[in-house]
Structure formats: C-alpha cells, structure tokens
Coordinates of C-alpha atoms in Angstrom, one line a residue:
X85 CA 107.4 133.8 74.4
X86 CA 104.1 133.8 75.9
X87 CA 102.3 137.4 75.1
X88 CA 99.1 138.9 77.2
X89 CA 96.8 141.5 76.0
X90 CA 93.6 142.9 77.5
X91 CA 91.4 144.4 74.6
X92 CA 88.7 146.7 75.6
X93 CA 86.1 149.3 74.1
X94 CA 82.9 150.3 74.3
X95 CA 80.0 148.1 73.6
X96 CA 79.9 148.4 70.0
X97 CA 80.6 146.9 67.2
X98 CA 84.5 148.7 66.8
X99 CA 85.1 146.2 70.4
X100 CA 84.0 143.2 68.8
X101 CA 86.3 144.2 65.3
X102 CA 89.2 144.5 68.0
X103 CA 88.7 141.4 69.2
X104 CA 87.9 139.9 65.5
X105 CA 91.1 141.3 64.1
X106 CA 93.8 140.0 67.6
X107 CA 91.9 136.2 66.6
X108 CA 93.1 136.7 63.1
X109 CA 96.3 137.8 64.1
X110 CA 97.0 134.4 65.8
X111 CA 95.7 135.4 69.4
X112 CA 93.5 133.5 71.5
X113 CA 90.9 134.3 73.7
X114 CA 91.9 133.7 77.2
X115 CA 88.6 133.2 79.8
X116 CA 85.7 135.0 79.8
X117 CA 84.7 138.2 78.9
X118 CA 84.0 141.2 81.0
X119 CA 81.4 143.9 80.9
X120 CA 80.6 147.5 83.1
X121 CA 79.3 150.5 83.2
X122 CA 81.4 153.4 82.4
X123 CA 80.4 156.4 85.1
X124 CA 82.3 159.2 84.0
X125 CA 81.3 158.5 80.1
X126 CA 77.9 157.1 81.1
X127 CA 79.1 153.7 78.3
X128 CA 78.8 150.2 78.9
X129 CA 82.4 148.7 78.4
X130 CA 83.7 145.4 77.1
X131 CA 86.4 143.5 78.1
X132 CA 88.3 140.3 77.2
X133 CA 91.8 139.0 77.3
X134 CA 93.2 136.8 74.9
X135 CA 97.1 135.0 74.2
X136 CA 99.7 134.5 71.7
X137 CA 103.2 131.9 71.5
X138 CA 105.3 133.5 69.7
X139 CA 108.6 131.0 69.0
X140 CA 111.7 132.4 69.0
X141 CA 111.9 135.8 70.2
X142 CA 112.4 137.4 73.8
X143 CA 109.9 139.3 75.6
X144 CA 111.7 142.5 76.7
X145 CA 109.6 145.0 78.9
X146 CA 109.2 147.9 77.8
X147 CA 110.6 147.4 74.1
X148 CA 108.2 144.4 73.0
X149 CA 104.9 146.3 71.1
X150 CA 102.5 143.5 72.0
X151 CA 100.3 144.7 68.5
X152 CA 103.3 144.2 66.1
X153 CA 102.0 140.3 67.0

C-alpha cells in the first residue's frame, strides 16, 4: 500500500522535528513544501507532504492510523 500524509505546524523548529522524525520513519518527502500566514493565530505555517510503501498490508479507510507507519 501506498500511504499519504500532509505534516504541518507552525514555523518552528517542533515542524521541522515532525518532518525529521516521518523521514526516519521510512517516509519520503513528496514535492515541495508550503508556507502561509495564519490569520486567526497571526503564525506563519509550514507545510509539506511526504510518502510511504508499505508491502503487504491493505489500506482500509477509516481503520489504517497512517502514524503507526
């Protein structure tokens, strides 16, 4: 199975340990990152996708917890 996760935060250094411990978790970064202004909390926010293969299991909506991988 193919998994997808977007990890975001604010533009600290807890985002960038996010993103540190998914890529030592086996994910991959998946295009570029994203960056915006939070309004309501007046924060800059990060943004960035990354992917995992995962062999021999089914992806099941709903019961899969995409951070048990």
């Amino acid at each position: 199975m193919k998994l997808y996760r977007f990890l975001t935060g604010p533009d600290d250094a807890s985002f960038c340990h996010k993103v540190t411990a998914a890529l030592n978790k086996g994910w991959h970064i998946y295009g570029s990152p994203t960056y915006a202004f939070n309004s309501v909390t007046g924060i800059m926010q990060c943004g960035q996708a990354v992917v995992k293969d995962v062999d021999g299991v089914d992806y099941i909506p709903g019961t899969t917890k995409l951070s048990d991988h």
